[in-house]
Structure formats: C-alpha cells, structure tokens
Short mmCIF file of N, CA and C in Angstrom, two decimals:
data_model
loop_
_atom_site.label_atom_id
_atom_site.label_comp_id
_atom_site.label_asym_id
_atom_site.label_seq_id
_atom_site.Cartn_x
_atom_site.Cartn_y
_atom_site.Cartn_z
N UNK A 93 109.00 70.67 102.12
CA UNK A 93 108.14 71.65 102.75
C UNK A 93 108.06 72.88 101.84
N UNK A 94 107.03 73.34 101.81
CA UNK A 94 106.16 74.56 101.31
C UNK A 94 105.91 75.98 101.79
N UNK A 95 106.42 77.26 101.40
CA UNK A 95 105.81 77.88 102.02
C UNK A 95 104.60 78.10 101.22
N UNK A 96 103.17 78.34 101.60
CA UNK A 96 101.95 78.68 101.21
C UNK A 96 101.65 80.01 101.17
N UNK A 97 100.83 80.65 100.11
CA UNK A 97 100.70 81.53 100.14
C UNK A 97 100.00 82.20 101.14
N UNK A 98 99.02 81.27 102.05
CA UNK A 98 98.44 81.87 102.89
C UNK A 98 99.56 81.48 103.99
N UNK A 99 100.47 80.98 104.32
CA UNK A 99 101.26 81.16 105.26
C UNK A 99 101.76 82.87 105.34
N UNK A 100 102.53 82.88 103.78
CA UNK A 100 103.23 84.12 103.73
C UNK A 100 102.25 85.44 104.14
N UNK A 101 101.35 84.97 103.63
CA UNK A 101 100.33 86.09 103.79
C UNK A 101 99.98 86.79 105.48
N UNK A 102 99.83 85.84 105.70
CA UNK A 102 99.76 86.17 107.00
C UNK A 102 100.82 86.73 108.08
N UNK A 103 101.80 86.56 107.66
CA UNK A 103 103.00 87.25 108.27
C UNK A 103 102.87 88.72 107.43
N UNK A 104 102.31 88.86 106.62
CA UNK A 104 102.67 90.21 106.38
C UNK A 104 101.70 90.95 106.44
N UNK A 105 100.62 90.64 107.03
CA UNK A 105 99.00 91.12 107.41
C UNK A 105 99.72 91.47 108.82
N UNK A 106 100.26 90.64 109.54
CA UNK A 106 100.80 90.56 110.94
C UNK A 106 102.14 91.93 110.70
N UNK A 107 102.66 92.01 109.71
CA UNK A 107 103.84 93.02 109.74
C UNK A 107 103.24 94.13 109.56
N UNK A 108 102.21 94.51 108.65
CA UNK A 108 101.78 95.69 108.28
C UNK A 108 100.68 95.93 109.51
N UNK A 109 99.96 95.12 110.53
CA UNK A 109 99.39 95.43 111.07
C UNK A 109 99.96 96.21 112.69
N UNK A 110 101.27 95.77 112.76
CA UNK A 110 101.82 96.16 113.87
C UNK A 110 102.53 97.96 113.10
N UNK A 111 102.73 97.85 112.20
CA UNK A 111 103.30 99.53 111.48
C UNK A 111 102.04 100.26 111.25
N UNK A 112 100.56 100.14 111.15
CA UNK A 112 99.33 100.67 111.21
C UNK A 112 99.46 101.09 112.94
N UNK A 113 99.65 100.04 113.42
CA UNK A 113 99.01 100.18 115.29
C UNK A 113 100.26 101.24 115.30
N UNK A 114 101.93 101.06 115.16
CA UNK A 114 102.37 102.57 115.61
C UNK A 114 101.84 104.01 115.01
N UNK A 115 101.70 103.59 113.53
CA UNK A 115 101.75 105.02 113.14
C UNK A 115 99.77 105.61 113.91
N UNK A 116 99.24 104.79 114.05
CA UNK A 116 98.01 104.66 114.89
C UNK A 116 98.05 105.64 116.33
N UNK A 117 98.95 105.07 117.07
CA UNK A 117 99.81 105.64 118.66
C UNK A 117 100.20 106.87 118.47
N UNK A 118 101.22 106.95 116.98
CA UNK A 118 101.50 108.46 117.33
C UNK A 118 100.57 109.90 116.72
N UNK A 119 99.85 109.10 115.83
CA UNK A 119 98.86 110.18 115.41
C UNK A 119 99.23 111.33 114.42
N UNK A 120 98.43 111.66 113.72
CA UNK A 120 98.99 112.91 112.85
C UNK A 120 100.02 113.82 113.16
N UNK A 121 99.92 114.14 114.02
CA UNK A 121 101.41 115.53 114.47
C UNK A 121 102.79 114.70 114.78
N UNK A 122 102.69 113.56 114.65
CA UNK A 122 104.12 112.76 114.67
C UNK A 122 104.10 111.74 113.48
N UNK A 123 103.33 111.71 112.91
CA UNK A 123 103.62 110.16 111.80
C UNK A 123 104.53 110.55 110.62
N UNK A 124 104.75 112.18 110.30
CA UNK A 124 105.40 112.48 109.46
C UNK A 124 106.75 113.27 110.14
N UNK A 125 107.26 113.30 111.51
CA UNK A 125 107.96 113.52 111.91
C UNK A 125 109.27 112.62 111.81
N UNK A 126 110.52 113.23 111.37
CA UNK A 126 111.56 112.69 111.42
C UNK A 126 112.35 112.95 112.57
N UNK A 127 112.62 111.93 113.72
CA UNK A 127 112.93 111.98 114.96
C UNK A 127 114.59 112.58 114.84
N UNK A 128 115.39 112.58 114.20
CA UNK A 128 116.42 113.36 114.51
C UNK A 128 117.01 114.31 113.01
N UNK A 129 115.55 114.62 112.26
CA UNK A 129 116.41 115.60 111.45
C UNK A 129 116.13 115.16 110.24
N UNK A 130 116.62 115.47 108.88
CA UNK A 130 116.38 115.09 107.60
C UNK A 130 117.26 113.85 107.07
N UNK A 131 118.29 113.44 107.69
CA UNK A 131 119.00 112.12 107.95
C UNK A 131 118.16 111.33 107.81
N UNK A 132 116.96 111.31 108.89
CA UNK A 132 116.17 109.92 109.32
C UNK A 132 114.89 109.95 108.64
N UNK A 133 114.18 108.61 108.91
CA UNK A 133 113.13 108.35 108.50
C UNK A 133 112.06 108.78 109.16
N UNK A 134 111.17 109.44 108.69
CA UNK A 134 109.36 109.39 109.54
C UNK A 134 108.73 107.74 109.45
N UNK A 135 107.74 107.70 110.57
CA UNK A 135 106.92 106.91 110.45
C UNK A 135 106.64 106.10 109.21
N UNK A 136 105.81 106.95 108.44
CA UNK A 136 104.85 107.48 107.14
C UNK A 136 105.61 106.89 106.19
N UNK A 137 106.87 107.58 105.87
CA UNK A 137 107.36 107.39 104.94
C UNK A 137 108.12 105.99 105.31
N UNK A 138 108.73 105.56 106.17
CA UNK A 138 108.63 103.82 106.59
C UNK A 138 107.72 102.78 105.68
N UNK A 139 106.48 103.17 106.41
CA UNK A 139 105.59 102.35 106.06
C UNK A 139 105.00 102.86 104.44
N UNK A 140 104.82 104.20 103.60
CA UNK A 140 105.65 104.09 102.85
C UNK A 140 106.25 102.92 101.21
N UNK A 141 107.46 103.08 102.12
CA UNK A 141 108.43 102.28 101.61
C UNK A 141 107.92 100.85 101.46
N UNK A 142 107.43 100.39 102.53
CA UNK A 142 107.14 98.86 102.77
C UNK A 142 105.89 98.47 101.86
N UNK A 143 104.70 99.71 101.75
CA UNK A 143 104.00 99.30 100.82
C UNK A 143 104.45 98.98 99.45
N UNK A 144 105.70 99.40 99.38
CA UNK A 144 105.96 99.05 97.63
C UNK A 144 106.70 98.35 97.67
N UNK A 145 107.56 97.70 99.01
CA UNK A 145 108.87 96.77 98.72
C UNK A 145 107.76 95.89 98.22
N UNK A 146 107.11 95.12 98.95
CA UNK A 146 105.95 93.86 99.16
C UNK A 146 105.94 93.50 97.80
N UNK A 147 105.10 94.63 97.00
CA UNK A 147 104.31 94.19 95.86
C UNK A 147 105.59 94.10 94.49
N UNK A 148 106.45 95.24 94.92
CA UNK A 148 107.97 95.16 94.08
C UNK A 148 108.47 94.16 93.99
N UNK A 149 108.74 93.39 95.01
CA UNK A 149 109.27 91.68 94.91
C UNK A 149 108.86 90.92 94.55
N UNK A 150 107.25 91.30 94.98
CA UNK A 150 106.33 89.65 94.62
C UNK A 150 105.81 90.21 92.77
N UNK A 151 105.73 90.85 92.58
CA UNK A 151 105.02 91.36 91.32
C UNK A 151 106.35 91.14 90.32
N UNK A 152 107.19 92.92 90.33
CA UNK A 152 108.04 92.59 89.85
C UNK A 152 108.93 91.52 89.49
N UNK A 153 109.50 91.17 91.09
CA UNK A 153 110.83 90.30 90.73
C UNK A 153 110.34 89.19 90.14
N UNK A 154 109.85 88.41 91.37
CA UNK A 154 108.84 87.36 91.52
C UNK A 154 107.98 86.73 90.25
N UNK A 155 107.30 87.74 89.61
CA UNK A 155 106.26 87.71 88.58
C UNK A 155 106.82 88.24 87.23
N UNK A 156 107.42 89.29 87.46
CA UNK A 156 107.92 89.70 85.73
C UNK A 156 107.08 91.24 85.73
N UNK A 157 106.49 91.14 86.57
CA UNK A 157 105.41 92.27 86.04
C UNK A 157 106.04 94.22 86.08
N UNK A 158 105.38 94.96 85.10
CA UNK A 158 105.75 96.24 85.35
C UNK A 158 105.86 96.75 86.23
N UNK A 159 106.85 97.91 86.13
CA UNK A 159 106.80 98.66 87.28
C UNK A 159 107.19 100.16 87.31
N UNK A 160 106.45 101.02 87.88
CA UNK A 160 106.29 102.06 88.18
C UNK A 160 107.35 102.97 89.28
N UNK A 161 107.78 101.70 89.88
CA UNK A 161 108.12 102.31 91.27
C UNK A 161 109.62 102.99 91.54
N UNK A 162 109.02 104.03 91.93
CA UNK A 162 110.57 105.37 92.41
C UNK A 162 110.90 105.55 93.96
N UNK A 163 111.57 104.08 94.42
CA UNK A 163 112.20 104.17 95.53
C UNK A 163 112.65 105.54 96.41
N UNK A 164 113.30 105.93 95.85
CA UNK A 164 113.85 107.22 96.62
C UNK A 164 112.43 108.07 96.93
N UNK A 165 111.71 108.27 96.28
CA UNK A 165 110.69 109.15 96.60
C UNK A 165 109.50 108.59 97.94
N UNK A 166 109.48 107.38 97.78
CA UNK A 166 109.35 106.88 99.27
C UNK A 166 109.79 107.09 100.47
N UNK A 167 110.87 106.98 100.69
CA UNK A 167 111.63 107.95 101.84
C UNK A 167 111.30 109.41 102.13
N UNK A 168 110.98 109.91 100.82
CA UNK A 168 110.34 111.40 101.37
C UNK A 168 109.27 111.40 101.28
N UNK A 169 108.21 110.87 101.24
CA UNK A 169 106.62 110.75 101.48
C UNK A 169 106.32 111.28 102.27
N UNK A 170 105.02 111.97 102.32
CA UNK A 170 104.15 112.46 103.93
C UNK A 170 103.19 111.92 103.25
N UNK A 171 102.51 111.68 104.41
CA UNK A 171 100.63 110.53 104.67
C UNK A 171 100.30 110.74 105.79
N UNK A 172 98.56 111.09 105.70
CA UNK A 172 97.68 111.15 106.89
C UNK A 172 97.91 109.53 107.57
N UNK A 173 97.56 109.25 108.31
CA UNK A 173 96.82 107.97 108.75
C UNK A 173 96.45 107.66 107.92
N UNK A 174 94.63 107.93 107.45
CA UNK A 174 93.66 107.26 106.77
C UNK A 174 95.08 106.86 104.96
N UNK A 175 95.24 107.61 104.61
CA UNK A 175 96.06 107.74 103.37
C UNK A 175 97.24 106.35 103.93
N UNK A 176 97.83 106.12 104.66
CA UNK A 176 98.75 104.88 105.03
C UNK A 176 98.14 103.52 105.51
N UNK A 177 96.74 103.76 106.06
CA UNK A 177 96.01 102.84 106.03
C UNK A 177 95.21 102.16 104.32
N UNK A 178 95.24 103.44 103.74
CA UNK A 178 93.94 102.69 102.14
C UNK A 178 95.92 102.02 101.79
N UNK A 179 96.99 102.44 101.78
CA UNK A 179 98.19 102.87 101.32
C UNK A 179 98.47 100.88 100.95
N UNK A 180 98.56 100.60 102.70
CA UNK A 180 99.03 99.25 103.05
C UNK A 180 97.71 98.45 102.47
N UNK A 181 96.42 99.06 102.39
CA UNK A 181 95.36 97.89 102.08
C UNK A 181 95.95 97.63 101.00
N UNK A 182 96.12 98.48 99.83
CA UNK A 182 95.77 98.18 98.53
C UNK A 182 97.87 97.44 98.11
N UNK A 183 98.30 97.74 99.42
CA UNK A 183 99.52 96.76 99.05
C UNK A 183 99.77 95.51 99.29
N UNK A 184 98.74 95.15 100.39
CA UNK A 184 98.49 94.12 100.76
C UNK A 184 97.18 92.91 99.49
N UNK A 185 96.65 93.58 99.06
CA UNK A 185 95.42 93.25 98.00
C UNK A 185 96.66 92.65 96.78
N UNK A 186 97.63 93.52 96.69
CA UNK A 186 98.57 93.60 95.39
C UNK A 186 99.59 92.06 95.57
N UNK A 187 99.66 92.22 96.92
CA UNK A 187 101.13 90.97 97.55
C UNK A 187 99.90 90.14 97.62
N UNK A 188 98.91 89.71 97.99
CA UNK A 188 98.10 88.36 97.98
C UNK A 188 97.78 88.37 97.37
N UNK A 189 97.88 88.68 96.20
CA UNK A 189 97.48 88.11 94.14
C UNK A 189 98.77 87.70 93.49
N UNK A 190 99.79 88.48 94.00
CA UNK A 190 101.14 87.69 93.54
C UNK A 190 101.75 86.84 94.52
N UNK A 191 100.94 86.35 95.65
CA UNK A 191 101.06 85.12 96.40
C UNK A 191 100.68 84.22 95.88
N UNK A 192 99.16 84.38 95.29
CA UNK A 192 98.42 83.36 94.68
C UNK A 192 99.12 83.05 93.33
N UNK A 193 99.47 83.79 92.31
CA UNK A 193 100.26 83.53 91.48
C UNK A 193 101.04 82.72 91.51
N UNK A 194 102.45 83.12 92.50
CA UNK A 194 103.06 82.23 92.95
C UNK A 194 103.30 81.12 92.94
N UNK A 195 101.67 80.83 93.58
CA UNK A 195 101.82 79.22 94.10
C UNK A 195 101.30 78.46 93.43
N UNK A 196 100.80 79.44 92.38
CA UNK A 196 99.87 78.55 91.09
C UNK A 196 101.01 78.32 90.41
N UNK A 197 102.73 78.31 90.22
CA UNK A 197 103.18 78.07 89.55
C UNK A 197 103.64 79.37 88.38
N UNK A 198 102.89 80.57 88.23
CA UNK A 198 103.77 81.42 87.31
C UNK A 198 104.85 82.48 87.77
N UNK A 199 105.21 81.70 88.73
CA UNK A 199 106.66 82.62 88.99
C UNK A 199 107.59 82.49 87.56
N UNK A 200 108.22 84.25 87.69
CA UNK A 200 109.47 84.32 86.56
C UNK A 200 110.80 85.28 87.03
N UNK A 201 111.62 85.85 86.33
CA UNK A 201 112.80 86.20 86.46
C UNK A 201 112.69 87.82 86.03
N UNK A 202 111.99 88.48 86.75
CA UNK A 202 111.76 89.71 86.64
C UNK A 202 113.09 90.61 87.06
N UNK A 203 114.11 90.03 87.26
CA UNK A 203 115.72 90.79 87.50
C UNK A 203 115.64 90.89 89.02
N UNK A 204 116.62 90.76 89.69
CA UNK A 204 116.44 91.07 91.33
C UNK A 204 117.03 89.74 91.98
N UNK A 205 116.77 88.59 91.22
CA UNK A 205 116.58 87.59 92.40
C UNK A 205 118.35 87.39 93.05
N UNK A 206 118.74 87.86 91.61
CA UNK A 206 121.09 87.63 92.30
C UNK A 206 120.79 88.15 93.83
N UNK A 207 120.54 89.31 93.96
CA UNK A 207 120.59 90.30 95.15
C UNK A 207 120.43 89.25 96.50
N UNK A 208 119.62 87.85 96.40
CA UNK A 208 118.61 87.27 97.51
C UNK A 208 119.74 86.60 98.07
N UNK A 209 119.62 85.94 99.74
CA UNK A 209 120.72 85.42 100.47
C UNK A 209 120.99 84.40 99.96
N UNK A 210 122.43 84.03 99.54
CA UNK A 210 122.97 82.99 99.13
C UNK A 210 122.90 82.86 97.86
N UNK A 211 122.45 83.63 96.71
CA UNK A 211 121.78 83.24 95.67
C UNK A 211 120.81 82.78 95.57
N UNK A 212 119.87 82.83 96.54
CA UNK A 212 118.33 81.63 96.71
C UNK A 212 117.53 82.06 95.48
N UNK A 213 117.17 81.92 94.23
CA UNK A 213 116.72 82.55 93.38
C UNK A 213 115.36 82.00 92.93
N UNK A 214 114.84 81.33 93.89
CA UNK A 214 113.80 80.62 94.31
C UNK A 214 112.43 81.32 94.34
N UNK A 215 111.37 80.87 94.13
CA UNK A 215 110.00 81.87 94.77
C UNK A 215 109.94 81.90 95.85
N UNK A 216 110.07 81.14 96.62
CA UNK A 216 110.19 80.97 98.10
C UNK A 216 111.13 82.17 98.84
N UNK A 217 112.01 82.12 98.26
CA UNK A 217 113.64 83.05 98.20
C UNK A 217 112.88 84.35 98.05
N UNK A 218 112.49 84.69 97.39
CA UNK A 218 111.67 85.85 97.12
C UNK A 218 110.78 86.24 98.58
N UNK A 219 109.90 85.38 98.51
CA UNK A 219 109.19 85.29 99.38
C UNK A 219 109.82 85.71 101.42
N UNK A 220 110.47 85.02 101.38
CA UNK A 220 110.57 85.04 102.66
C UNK A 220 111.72 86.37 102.21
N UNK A 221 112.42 86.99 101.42
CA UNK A 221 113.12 88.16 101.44
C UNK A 221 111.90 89.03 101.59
N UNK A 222 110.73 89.13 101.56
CA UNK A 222 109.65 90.29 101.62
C UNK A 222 109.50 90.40 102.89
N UNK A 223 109.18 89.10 103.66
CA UNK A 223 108.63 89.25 104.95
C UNK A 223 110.26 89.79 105.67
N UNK A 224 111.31 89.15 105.27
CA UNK A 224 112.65 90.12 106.47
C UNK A 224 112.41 91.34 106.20
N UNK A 225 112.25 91.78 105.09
CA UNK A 225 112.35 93.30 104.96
C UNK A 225 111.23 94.20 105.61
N UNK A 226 109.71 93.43 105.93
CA UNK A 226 108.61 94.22 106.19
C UNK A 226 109.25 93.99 107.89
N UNK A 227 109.69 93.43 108.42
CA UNK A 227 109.79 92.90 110.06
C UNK A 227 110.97 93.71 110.28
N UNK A 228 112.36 94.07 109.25
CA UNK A 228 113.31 94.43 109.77
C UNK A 228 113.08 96.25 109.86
N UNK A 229 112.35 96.81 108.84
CA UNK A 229 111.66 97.77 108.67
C UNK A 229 110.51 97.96 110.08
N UNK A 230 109.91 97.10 110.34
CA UNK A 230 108.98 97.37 111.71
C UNK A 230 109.99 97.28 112.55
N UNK A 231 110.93 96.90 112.73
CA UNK A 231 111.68 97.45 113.73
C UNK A 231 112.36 99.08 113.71
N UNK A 232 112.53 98.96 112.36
CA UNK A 232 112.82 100.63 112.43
C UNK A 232 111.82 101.87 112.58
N UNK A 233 110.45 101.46 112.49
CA UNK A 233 109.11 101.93 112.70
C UNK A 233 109.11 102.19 114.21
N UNK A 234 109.31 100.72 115.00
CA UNK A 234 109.56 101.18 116.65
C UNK A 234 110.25 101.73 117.07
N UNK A 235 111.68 101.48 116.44
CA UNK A 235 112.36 102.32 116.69
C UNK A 235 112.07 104.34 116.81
N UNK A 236 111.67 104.39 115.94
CA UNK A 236 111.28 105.79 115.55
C UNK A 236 110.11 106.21 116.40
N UNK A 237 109.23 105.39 116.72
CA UNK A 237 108.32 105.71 117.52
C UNK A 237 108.93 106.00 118.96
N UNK A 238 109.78 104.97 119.30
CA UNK A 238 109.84 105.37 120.72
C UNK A 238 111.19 106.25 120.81
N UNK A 239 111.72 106.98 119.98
CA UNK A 239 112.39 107.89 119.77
C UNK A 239 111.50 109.05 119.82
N UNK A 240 110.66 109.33 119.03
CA UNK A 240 109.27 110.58 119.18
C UNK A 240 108.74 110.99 119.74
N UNK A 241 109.02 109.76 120.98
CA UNK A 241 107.82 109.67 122.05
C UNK A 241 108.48 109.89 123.61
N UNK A 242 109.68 109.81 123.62
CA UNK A 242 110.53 109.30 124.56
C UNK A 242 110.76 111.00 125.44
#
C-alpha cells in the first residue's frame, strides 16, 4: 500500500482548512492574541508555523531543496486574516508540488529524516510526519481559540 499524493493532499487541505475556519471565528482583534501571555502561542502565529513546517519537510527534507526558513521567527509572527489565508494558499501550492515530486520518485536526503518515528526514513515517513504535525498543531489552534473565547 501507497500513500498518494492526492491522498496526502487532502488531509492537509482538510488541516489547513479547519485553522483558516478558527482563525476565521475569531477575527482580527483575537487572531494575534496570545491567550495567556508571551509564554503562549497566537492563533496567527500557529498557523504561521504550519505554513512552513508542510513545505520544510516535503521540500527540504523530503526533496533536498533550499531553504530559507527561520523557525523561531514564526512563533512571533502577526497576520491579518487575508495575509494567513494568501499565507496557507501559497503553502499549500508549495506541499502539492513536493507531493507530486514525491511520487514521481525524486525523493532525497535533505537531513531531517533520523528525527522521524522509529527511524522511518521513508517518503512516506516524511509524509505522514507533516500531516501529525499540521493536526497536532490544529489542536493547539482550538485549543487557543476556545481559551480566547471562553
């Protein structure tokens, strides 16, 4: 068995679409709110984060490809709506080209893969480590929401 790229894909159209619908609910005067202080995470900067894990795994690790990306500065992000919406499109555009890659066979060893459960150092391994992280992260998205809101 296979995972497909349009399998994967779709779980993470489905992950990013449920972190759009909160930061959606709470609206500008809360999406950049950190519910208990500079400790915690905002919304924003959540989702954020998740736009670059996606394309970081599948690009980077996954693919070999460059990278730009300064983790820590994700966590402190502020974003309108519209700005977290173009945010996730164009991360989502980025993770379904290194899906397709993928499955065409040019997966490589872009450093990262030791880190994956068990050693799975697999594309697949890769793969399904993107989608725990976008789902375990939407839980911390709800979380925060109904902390904001409560």
């Amino acid at each position: 068995m296979e995972l497909s790229a349009e399998t994967a894909g779709r779980y993470l159209r489905h992950a990013y679409a449920q972190m759009l619908t909160a930061a959606d609910r709470l609206g500008e005067e809360l999406v950049n709110r950190r519910p208990h202080g500079p400790g915690t995470n905002s919304v924003a900067a959540l989702i954020v984060h998740c736009a670059a894990v996606a394309p970081w795994w599948l690009g980077h690790v996954a693919l070999g490809d460059p990278t730009q990306r300064d983790r820590e500065s994700e966590f402190e992000a502020t974003a309108t709506i519209a700005e977290l919406h173009a945010l996730v499109a164009a991360s989502l555009a980025a993770s379904m080209e290194a899906l397709r890659r993928l499955e065409a066979g040019e997966g490589s060893d872009g450093g990262g893969r030791q880190f994956l459960l068990d050693g799975d150092a697999s594309d697949a391994g890769v793969v399904i480590h993107v989608i725990e992280e976008l789902f375990q992260h939407l839980g911390h998205i709800d979380l925060t929401v109904d902390a904001l809101t409560a």
